[in-house]
Amino acid sequence: MASNRKLLVHGGRVLLASGVEPVDILIAEGRIAALLKDYPSPDVDDVLDATGLVVLPGAIDGHTHFIPRDLEADSSDKPDDEGFVHGGRAAAAGGITSIVEMPQAYPSTVNARTFERKRALSERDAIVDFAMWGGISPLTSSEDILGQVRSGAAGFKAYTSNGDPDMPGLSDIQIVDALSLLRSTGLMLGLHTENESLLQAYQARLRASGRTDPLAHAEARPAILEIEAVARAILLAEYCGGRLHIVHVGSPRSAELVRSAKARGVRVTAETCPQYLALNLEDLARLGPYGKCVPPLRSQEEVEALWGYLGDGTIDCIASDHCGYKKEAKEPGRSNIWNAPNGLPGVQTLLPAVITGARQRGFSWEHIARWTATNPARLWHLAPAKGSITPGADADLVLVDPEWEWTVKEADLLNAQKWSPFEGKKMKGRVRKTILRGETIYDDTHRERITVDPGYGSFLRPSVPTGG
Ligand SMILES: [Zn+2]
C-alpha cells in the first residue's frame, strides 16, 4: 500500500544516527531513498515543508492494550473499551507509527489459533503498523508458545502476580521453563513483576482498616512488591540464560537491580511509562481512579530517579501501557478506590510527555529517539525497517514543532474514551504530522486530522536473526 509518489521532506532538523542535522529526506515507495544536503533536489512529486520542525523516527509503543474484540469467539458483555481504530488514531496523533500490542483480548492470545484471530481482527482495523506480543499463562504449553513464535510473536508477556484473570501469574519454574524455551528464538519474556503474596497481605490489611482513599492503592503496593519480583526474575534469567524484559518499571530501586544485572552480563532490558515520569502521588490523590495504575504512581523523588536510569541507559524504552477503560468502569473508584480497574490511557500523550519531561531535564533529541524508537525497534526485532531515519528503512517519521506549548485537553483525544491522567498538563513540543511508510497518517492542520482509513496499518513480523 506504500505510495509510489516521490516525496521530499524539506527544511527540517532531522534526527540521524550522527545527531540532529539539517537534511532533506527523499521518500520513494514508502521507504527512505536518500538523505540530501542540497536543495532543490531532482524530480519529486511533493515537497513537505518541515521548516522549523524537528523530524524524529516514528515512535514505537511497545506496550498497548487496544484489545480488539472477537465477537465470534466472545459473547460476553465485556465492554469494548478501545479497539484498533480508535487506539490507532490516538497513536498516530501522538506521533506513534508502530505499536506492539499486548496479548489481552477476548479471548487472550495464548496459542497460535487465538494469536491468528487477533492478528486478522487487528489487520482489518489498524491505522498504525503493529507487532504482537504472545501470551503465556500457567496453562500455556510449550507447543502453544512455539505456535505463537511461528505466527510471528515479537515477544512474550507473562505475569508474576494475578492481576489479569485470563493470564494468572506464572510459578518460578514456569518462568524458568518459558525463558529456557524462548532462549533459542531470540524473543524476550516480558514480565509484569509484582510479588503476589505481599500484595494480597498489604491489600487485606488496608481494606480491613477501612481505607478506601486513592493513596491506599499505592500503600497496598509498596515498592518492595516490584523490587522482590524484579530481583527474582533477574536471578532466574541469569540462571537459565533467557532474555528478560521488565515491563513498566515504576520504582528506581528495581531499575538499580536492572543496572547491576546488565553490568554483569544478564540479558535483561527494561521499560518505563510516561505516568511514572510525569505524575506522582499527589496526582494519584487528585485523580483518584483516573490515576490508578499498576505499579502505582510514586513520589516525585522516585520520578526524578527514574529519569536518571533512562539517562544512563539502564531503562531502554518508554511505552504507554495504554488501557482505554471507560469512565463508567473507573467512576466507582471515586468513592472507593478498590472499585476501579488498574490502567490508564496514554498512547496519544506518550511522545509529547517524554519530549516535555526530557527537555526540562536537559536530555537531547537523541535520547528521546532512542527511548521511543531506536531501542524499541531493536528489542522487538523491528529494525532495520523501523526505528531510525536511514536510507532503506520505512519512511516512518514524526514532525514535531519543538517550541509549541499546549495543554492536554480531553476534547482533543482521539482514543475511544475521552479522558487522560494528563488532562490540564502543559506540554512543550507538538506533533504536527505523522508519516507511516511515506503516507501522512496524521496532520495537525487537516480537518479530519487522521488521513488514512482503518486497514492502512500492517502486521509486523519480527526479523529475528537466525539462532537467536
Ligand atoms: Zn500493560
Tab-separated table of C-alpha atoms and ligand atoms in Angstrom, residues 63 65 102 157 159 248 321 323, ligand 1:
chain	number	residue	atom	x	y	z
A	63	HIS	CA	3.084	-1.802	25.307
A	65	HIS	CA	-3.793	-2.813	25.257
A	102	MET	CA	-0.254	-6.966	24.390
A	157	LYS	CA	4.165	-11.449	28.073
A	159	TYR	CA	2.835	-12.132	34.971
A	248	HIS	CA	6.518	-0.770	33.309
A	321	ASP	CA	0.807	0.712	28.787
A	323	CYS	CA	-5.540	0.874	28.676
B	1	ZN	ZN	0.080	-3.496	30.465
